[in-house]
């Protein structure tokens, strides 16, 4: 277990994602650190933020057909908390394998339940939703395995969940529904699942 912790620590960014997302991570750290320090003084931990983010994502699913406005703002709250948990972990000096795994799991919960909510509300084609969740989950899982086996993940990139959330906001504010087009475009990343599979298989 200790050997696995050494191999899998920090983020699951692919080699390509690091080029774009790590600089943004530094900017986010500087911008949000003062606010997160207050939460830490109040006893709020990074794991608490992650679990609360997941809970709000589930809340979006449960309320989307009851009160879409409230459900949307729960999702926004979930996204905000997701941006704070990593900041908190770095401030506490606790970028652990357990924390990274917790964050990854909670992010996945929000993705799955938000997409399920969109299907339930009638904004997304169910087939596209299932395929998207499969592709996103497969790539997340494979990136973890890439880390554990120390196999290059260059060229791999996950469908952006933040862009998905932006398209939900586009519908909320402007009533423009391009979500099916986005998920159809994301189907191109199915090819990356195949590439990742063969890279991993070749290394075994």
PDB file of C-alpha atoms in Angstrom:
ATOM      1  CA  UNK A   1       0.000   0.000   0.000  1.00  0.00           C
ATOM      2  CA  UNK A   2       2.828   2.433   0.815  1.00  0.00           C
ATOM      3  CA  UNK A   3       4.318   1.828  -2.640  1.00  0.00           C
ATOM      4  CA  UNK A   4       0.990   2.651  -4.266  1.00  0.00           C
ATOM      5  CA  UNK A   5       0.795   5.869  -2.269  1.00  0.00           C
ATOM      6  CA  UNK A   6       4.178   6.929  -3.594  1.00  0.00           C
ATOM      7  CA  UNK A   7       3.107   6.303  -7.183  1.00  0.00           C
ATOM      8  CA  UNK A   8      -0.350   7.812  -6.866  1.00  0.00           C
ATOM      9  CA  UNK A   9      -0.194  11.149  -5.126  1.00  0.00           C
ATOM     10  CA  UNK A  10      -1.521  14.560  -6.041  1.00  0.00           C
ATOM     11  CA  UNK A  11      -3.690  15.018  -9.132  1.00  0.00           C
ATOM     12  CA  UNK A  12      -4.634  12.574 -11.876  1.00  0.00           C
ATOM     13  CA  UNK A  13      -3.942  15.118 -14.619  1.00  0.00           C
ATOM     14  CA  UNK A  14      -2.630  13.495 -17.759  1.00  0.00           C
ATOM     15  CA  UNK A  15       0.732  14.683 -19.106  1.00  0.00           C
ATOM     16  CA  UNK A  16      -1.102  16.860 -21.629  1.00  0.00           C
ATOM     17  CA  UNK A  17      -3.609  18.249 -19.103  1.00  0.00           C
ATOM     18  CA  UNK A  18      -0.778  19.342 -16.791  1.00  0.00           C
ATOM     19  CA  UNK A  19       0.442  21.851 -19.377  1.00  0.00           C
ATOM     20  CA  UNK A  20      -2.839  23.747 -19.209  1.00  0.00           C
ATOM     21  CA  UNK A  21      -4.333  22.975 -15.811  1.00  0.00           C
ATOM     22  CA  UNK A  22      -1.347  23.251 -13.453  1.00  0.00           C
ATOM     23  CA  UNK A  23      -0.796  26.993 -14.190  1.00  0.00           C
ATOM     24  CA  UNK A  24      -4.530  27.590 -13.624  1.00  0.00           C
ATOM     25  CA  UNK A  25      -4.235  25.650 -10.363  1.00  0.00           C
ATOM     26  CA  UNK A  26      -1.565  28.107  -9.182  1.00  0.00           C
ATOM     27  CA  UNK A  27      -3.745  31.103 -10.031  1.00  0.00           C
ATOM     28  CA  UNK A  28      -6.675  29.547  -8.181  1.00  0.00           C
ATOM     29  CA  UNK A  29      -4.461  28.897  -5.175  1.00  0.00           C
ATOM     30  CA  UNK A  30      -3.435  32.559  -4.940  1.00  0.00           C
ATOM     31  CA  UNK A  31      -6.953  33.872  -5.468  1.00  0.00           C
ATOM     32  CA  UNK A  32      -8.812  31.578  -3.087  1.00  0.00           C
ATOM     33  CA  UNK A  33      -6.238  31.032  -0.334  1.00  0.00           C
ATOM     34  CA  UNK A  34      -7.426  33.941   1.894  1.00  0.00           C
ATOM     35  CA  UNK A  35     -11.011  32.688   1.911  1.00  0.00           C
ATOM     36  CA  UNK A  36     -10.005  29.043   2.428  1.00  0.00           C
ATOM     37  CA  UNK A  37      -7.792  30.029   5.374  1.00  0.00           C
ATOM     38  CA  UNK A  38     -10.908  31.331   7.125  1.00  0.00           C
ATOM     39  CA  UNK A  39     -12.687  28.013   6.529  1.00  0.00           C
ATOM     40  CA  UNK A  40      -9.702  26.102   7.873  1.00  0.00           C
ATOM     41  CA  UNK A  41      -9.715  28.208  11.053  1.00  0.00           C
ATOM     42  CA  UNK A  42     -13.381  27.287  11.462  1.00  0.00           C
ATOM     43  CA  UNK A  43     -12.449  23.609  11.347  1.00  0.00           C
ATOM     44  CA  UNK A  44     -13.593  22.919   7.796  1.00  0.00           C
ATOM     45  CA  UNK A  45     -11.277  20.363   6.166  1.00  0.00           C
ATOM     46  CA  UNK A  46     -10.593  19.668   2.494  1.00  0.00           C
ATOM     47  CA  UNK A  47     -12.423  16.335   2.764  1.00  0.00           C
ATOM     48  CA  UNK A  48     -15.477  18.093   4.202  1.00  0.00           C
ATOM     49  CA  UNK A  49     -15.501  20.394   1.173  1.00  0.00           C
ATOM     50  CA  UNK A  50     -15.211  17.426  -1.199  1.00  0.00           C
ATOM     51  CA  UNK A  51     -18.042  15.482   0.428  1.00  0.00           C
ATOM     52  CA  UNK A  52     -20.276  18.553   0.607  1.00  0.00           C
ATOM     53  CA  UNK A  53     -19.604  19.214  -3.077  1.00  0.00           C
ATOM     54  CA  UNK A  54     -20.733  15.659  -3.862  1.00  0.00           C
ATOM     55  CA  UNK A  55     -23.838  16.104  -1.705  1.00  0.00           C
ATOM     56  CA  UNK A  56     -24.818  19.266  -3.551  1.00  0.00           C
ATOM     57  CA  UNK A  57     -24.332  17.448  -6.858  1.00  0.00           C
ATOM     58  CA  UNK A  58     -26.757  14.756  -5.702  1.00  0.00           C
ATOM     59  CA  UNK A  59     -29.085  17.553  -4.574  1.00  0.00           C
ATOM     60  CA  UNK A  60     -29.109  18.889  -8.151  1.00  0.00           C
ATOM     61  CA  UNK A  61     -30.357  15.504  -9.360  1.00  0.00           C
ATOM     62  CA  UNK A  62     -33.030  15.222  -6.673  1.00  0.00           C
ATOM     63  CA  UNK A  63     -34.412  18.730  -7.153  1.00  0.00           C
ATOM     64  CA  UNK A  64     -33.990  19.302 -10.882  1.00  0.00           C
ATOM     65  CA  UNK A  65     -37.605  18.361 -11.665  1.00  0.00           C
ATOM     66  CA  UNK A  66     -38.978  20.032  -8.545  1.00  0.00           C
ATOM     67  CA  UNK A  67     -37.224  23.394  -8.641  1.00  0.00           C
ATOM     68  CA  UNK A  68     -34.720  23.837 -11.462  1.00  0.00           C
ATOM     69  CA  UNK A  69     -33.557  27.225 -10.199  1.00  0.00           C
ATOM     70  CA  UNK A  70     -32.673  25.874  -6.765  1.00  0.00           C
ATOM     71  CA  UNK A  71     -31.102  22.763  -8.327  1.00  0.00           C
ATOM     72  CA  UNK A  72     -28.924  24.920 -10.570  1.00  0.00           C
ATOM     73  CA  UNK A  73     -27.588  26.978  -7.673  1.00  0.00           C
ATOM     74  CA  UNK A  74     -26.870  23.807  -5.725  1.00  0.00           C
ATOM     75  CA  UNK A  75     -24.753  22.698  -8.684  1.00  0.00           C
ATOM     76  CA  UNK A  76     -22.964  26.052  -8.715  1.00  0.00           C
ATOM     77  CA  UNK A  77     -22.270  25.619  -5.002  1.00  0.00           C
ATOM     78  CA  UNK A  78     -20.890  22.156  -5.705  1.00  0.00           C
ATOM     79  CA  UNK A  79     -18.529  23.533  -8.364  1.00  0.00           C
ATOM     80  CA  UNK A  80     -17.319  26.293  -6.034  1.00  0.00           C
ATOM     81  CA  UNK A  81     -16.588  23.842  -3.220  1.00  0.00           C
ATOM     82  CA  UNK A  82     -14.775  21.581  -5.676  1.00  0.00           C
ATOM     83  CA  UNK A  83     -12.472  24.501  -6.407  1.00  0.00           C
ATOM     84  CA  UNK A  84     -11.786  25.030  -2.707  1.00  0.00           C
ATOM     85  CA  UNK A  85     -10.906  21.529  -1.512  1.00  0.00           C
ATOM     86  CA  UNK A  86      -7.577  21.330  -3.337  1.00  0.00           C
ATOM     87  CA  UNK A  87      -6.648  24.813  -2.149  1.00  0.00           C
ATOM     88  CA  UNK A  88      -7.366  23.753   1.411  1.00  0.00           C
ATOM     89  CA  UNK A  89      -5.323  20.559   1.104  1.00  0.00           C
ATOM     90  CA  UNK A  90      -2.310  22.489  -0.199  1.00  0.00           C
ATOM     91  CA  UNK A  91      -2.590  25.108   2.540  1.00  0.00           C
ATOM     92  CA  UNK A  92      -2.646  22.353   5.159  1.00  0.00           C
ATOM     93  CA  UNK A  93       0.245  20.538   3.498  1.00  0.00           C
ATOM     94  CA  UNK A  94      -1.922  17.442   3.169  1.00  0.00           C
ATOM     95  CA  UNK A  95      -1.821  16.509  -0.511  1.00  0.00           C
ATOM     96  CA  UNK A  96      -2.278  12.838   0.284  1.00  0.00           C
ATOM     97  CA  UNK A  97      -3.272   9.815  -1.743  1.00  0.00           C
ATOM     98  CA  UNK A  98      -6.424   9.502   0.359  1.00  0.00           C
ATOM     99  CA  UNK A  99      -7.368  13.126  -0.284  1.00  0.00           C
ATOM    100  CA  UNK A 100      -6.717  12.863  -4.026  1.00  0.00           C
ATOM    101  CA  UNK A 101      -8.806   9.689  -4.199  1.00  0.00           C
ATOM    102  CA  UNK A 102     -11.622  11.332  -2.219  1.00  0.00           C
ATOM    103  CA  UNK A 103     -11.596  14.385  -4.493  1.00  0.00           C
ATOM    104  CA  UNK A 104     -11.628  12.191  -7.607  1.00  0.00           C
ATOM    105  CA  UNK A 105     -14.545  10.127  -6.304  1.00  0.00           C
ATOM    106  CA  UNK A 106     -16.582  13.198  -5.321  1.00  0.00           C
ATOM    107  CA  UNK A 107     -15.934  14.843  -8.689  1.00  0.00           C
ATOM    108  CA  UNK A 108     -17.195  11.687 -10.371  1.00  0.00           C
ATOM    109  CA  UNK A 109     -20.336  11.680  -8.202  1.00  0.00           C
ATOM    110  CA  UNK A 110     -21.147  15.228  -9.301  1.00  0.00           C
ATOM    111  CA  UNK A 111     -20.579  14.425 -12.982  1.00  0.00           C
ATOM    112  CA  UNK A 112     -22.784  11.326 -12.884  1.00  0.00           C
ATOM    113  CA  UNK A 113     -25.660  12.880 -10.933  1.00  0.00           C
ATOM    114  CA  UNK A 114     -25.612  16.162 -12.848  1.00  0.00           C
ATOM    115  CA  UNK A 115     -25.814  14.322 -16.181  1.00  0.00           C
ATOM    116  CA  UNK A 116     -28.544  12.042 -14.790  1.00  0.00           C
ATOM    117  CA  UNK A 117     -30.437  15.149 -13.695  1.00  0.00           C
ATOM    118  CA  UNK A 118     -30.140  16.646 -17.181  1.00  0.00           C
ATOM    119  CA  UNK A 119     -31.604  13.462 -18.662  1.00  0.00           C
ATOM    120  CA  UNK A 120     -34.432  13.482 -16.132  1.00  0.00           C
ATOM    121  CA  UNK A 121     -35.174  17.126 -16.921  1.00  0.00           C
ATOM    122  CA  UNK A 122     -35.238  16.345 -20.650  1.00  0.00           C
ATOM    123  CA  UNK A 123     -32.234  18.423 -21.710  1.00  0.00           C
ATOM    124  CA  UNK A 124     -29.959  15.560 -22.745  1.00  0.00           C
ATOM    125  CA  UNK A 125     -30.370  12.465 -24.888  1.00  0.00           C
ATOM    126  CA  UNK A 126     -30.134   9.392 -22.590  1.00  0.00           C
ATOM    127  CA  UNK A 127     -27.845   7.468 -24.974  1.00  0.00           C
ATOM    128  CA  UNK A 128     -25.402  10.364 -25.213  1.00  0.00           C
ATOM    129  CA  UNK A 129     -25.520  10.714 -21.438  1.00  0.00           C
ATOM    130  CA  UNK A 130     -24.672   7.053 -20.854  1.00  0.00           C
ATOM    131  CA  UNK A 131     -21.818   7.144 -23.372  1.00  0.00           C
ATOM    132  CA  UNK A 132     -20.422  10.349 -21.886  1.00  0.00           C
ATOM    133  CA  UNK A 133     -20.465   8.961 -18.337  1.00  0.00           C
ATOM    134  CA  UNK A 134     -18.771   5.781 -19.592  1.00  0.00           C
ATOM    135  CA  UNK A 135     -16.045   7.657 -21.478  1.00  0.00           C
ATOM    136  CA  UNK A 136     -15.392  10.106 -18.649  1.00  0.00           C
ATOM    137  CA  UNK A 137     -15.292   7.370 -16.000  1.00  0.00           C
ATOM    138  CA  UNK A 138     -13.083   5.119 -18.130  1.00  0.00           C
ATOM    139  CA  UNK A 139     -10.571   7.905 -18.765  1.00  0.00           C
ATOM    140  CA  UNK A 140     -10.451   8.879 -15.083  1.00  0.00           C
ATOM    141  CA  UNK A 141      -9.890   5.243 -14.105  1.00  0.00           C
ATOM    142  CA  UNK A 142      -7.271   4.694 -16.795  1.00  0.00           C
ATOM    143  CA  UNK A 143      -5.382   7.848 -15.770  1.00  0.00           C
ATOM    144  CA  UNK A 144      -5.117   6.471 -12.240  1.00  0.00           C
ATOM    145  CA  UNK A 145      -3.752   3.216 -13.652  1.00  0.00           C
ATOM    146  CA  UNK A 146      -1.301   5.186 -15.815  1.00  0.00           C
ATOM    147  CA  UNK A 147      -0.011   6.798 -12.617  1.00  0.00           C
ATOM    148  CA  UNK A 148       0.220   3.521 -10.732  1.00  0.00           C
ATOM    149  CA  UNK A 149       2.035   1.736 -13.556  1.00  0.00           C
ATOM    150  CA  UNK A 150       4.063   4.846 -14.425  1.00  0.00           C
ATOM    151  CA  UNK A 151       2.988   4.668 -18.061  1.00  0.00           C
ATOM    152  CA  UNK A 152       3.022   7.882 -20.107  1.00  0.00           C
ATOM    153  CA  UNK A 153      -0.399   9.480 -20.453  1.00  0.00           C
ATOM    154  CA  UNK A 154       0.708  12.070 -23.011  1.00  0.00           C
ATOM    155  CA  UNK A 155      -1.996  12.811 -25.561  1.00  0.00           C
ATOM    156  CA  UNK A 156      -4.830  11.808 -23.248  1.00  0.00           C
ATOM    157  CA  UNK A 157      -7.353  14.373 -22.109  1.00  0.00           C
ATOM    158  CA  UNK A 158     -10.678  13.977 -20.364  1.00  0.00           C
ATOM    159  CA  UNK A 159     -13.869  15.643 -21.632  1.00  0.00           C
ATOM    160  CA  UNK A 160     -14.046  18.910 -19.707  1.00  0.00           C
ATOM    161  CA  UNK A 161     -16.655  18.723 -16.970  1.00  0.00           C
ATOM    162  CA  UNK A 162     -16.281  22.478 -16.451  1.00  0.00           C
ATOM    163  CA  UNK A 163     -17.329  23.073 -20.046  1.00  0.00           C
ATOM    164  CA  UNK A 164     -20.324  20.835 -19.384  1.00  0.00           C
ATOM    165  CA  UNK A 165     -21.253  22.973 -16.384  1.00  0.00           C
ATOM    166  CA  UNK A 166     -20.779  26.114 -18.503  1.00  0.00           C
ATOM    167  CA  UNK A 167     -23.266  24.759 -21.034  1.00  0.00           C
ATOM    168  CA  UNK A 168     -25.744  24.093 -18.219  1.00  0.00           C
ATOM    169  CA  UNK A 169     -25.318  27.736 -17.180  1.00  0.00           C
ATOM    170  CA  UNK A 170     -25.851  28.788 -20.796  1.00  0.00           C
ATOM    171  CA  UNK A 171     -29.215  27.048 -20.739  1.00  0.00           C
ATOM    172  CA  UNK A 172     -30.105  28.443 -17.317  1.00  0.00           C
ATOM    173  CA  UNK A 173     -29.411  32.075 -18.197  1.00  0.00           C
ATOM    174  CA  UNK A 174     -30.149  32.211 -21.943  1.00  0.00           C
ATOM    175  CA  UNK A 175     -32.342  29.114 -22.512  1.00  0.00           C
ATOM    176  CA  UNK A 176     -29.889  27.916 -25.169  1.00  0.00           C
ATOM    177  CA  UNK A 177     -29.565  24.134 -25.052  1.00  0.00           C
ATOM    178  CA  UNK A 178     -26.377  22.959 -26.785  1.00  0.00           C
ATOM    179  CA  UNK A 179     -25.774  20.122 -24.328  1.00  0.00           C
ATOM    180  CA  UNK A 180     -26.474  17.312 -26.800  1.00  0.00           C
ATOM    181  CA  UNK A 181     -24.042  18.870 -29.288  1.00  0.00           C
ATOM    182  CA  UNK A 182     -21.384  19.052 -26.583  1.00  0.00           C
ATOM    183  CA  UNK A 183     -21.853  15.442 -25.509  1.00  0.00           C
ATOM    184  CA  UNK A 184     -21.839  14.297 -29.138  1.00  0.00           C
ATOM    185  CA  UNK A 185     -18.532  16.122 -29.615  1.00  0.00           C
ATOM    186  CA  UNK A 186     -17.179  14.480 -26.479  1.00  0.00           C
ATOM    187  CA  UNK A 187     -17.752  11.080 -28.096  1.00  0.00           C
ATOM    188  CA  UNK A 188     -14.525  11.726 -30.014  1.00  0.00           C
ATOM    189  CA  UNK A 189     -12.669  11.034 -26.779  1.00  0.00           C
ATOM    190  CA  UNK A 190     -13.819   7.420 -27.012  1.00  0.00           C
ATOM    191  CA  UNK A 191     -10.770   7.035 -29.262  1.00  0.00           C
ATOM    192  CA  UNK A 192      -8.600   8.136 -26.340  1.00  0.00           C
ATOM    193  CA  UNK A 193     -10.091   5.379 -24.186  1.00  0.00           C
ATOM    194  CA  UNK A 194      -8.904   2.888 -26.795  1.00  0.00           C
ATOM    195  CA  UNK A 195      -5.446   4.526 -26.990  1.00  0.00           C
ATOM    196  CA  UNK A 196      -5.123   4.466 -23.203  1.00  0.00           C
ATOM    197  CA  UNK A 197      -6.217   0.831 -23.052  1.00  0.00           C
ATOM    198  CA  UNK A 198      -3.571  -0.257 -25.544  1.00  0.00           C
ATOM    199  CA  UNK A 199      -0.843   1.766 -23.824  1.00  0.00           C
ATOM    200  CA  UNK A 200      -1.672   0.124 -20.509  1.00  0.00           C
ATOM    201  CA  UNK A 201      -2.033  -3.330 -22.010  1.00  0.00           C
ATOM    202  CA  UNK A 202       1.342  -3.025 -23.727  1.00  0.00           C
ATOM    203  CA  UNK A 203       3.010  -2.135 -20.426  1.00  0.00           C
ATOM    204  CA  UNK A 204       1.704  -5.234 -18.606  1.00  0.00           C
TER     205      UNK A 204
END
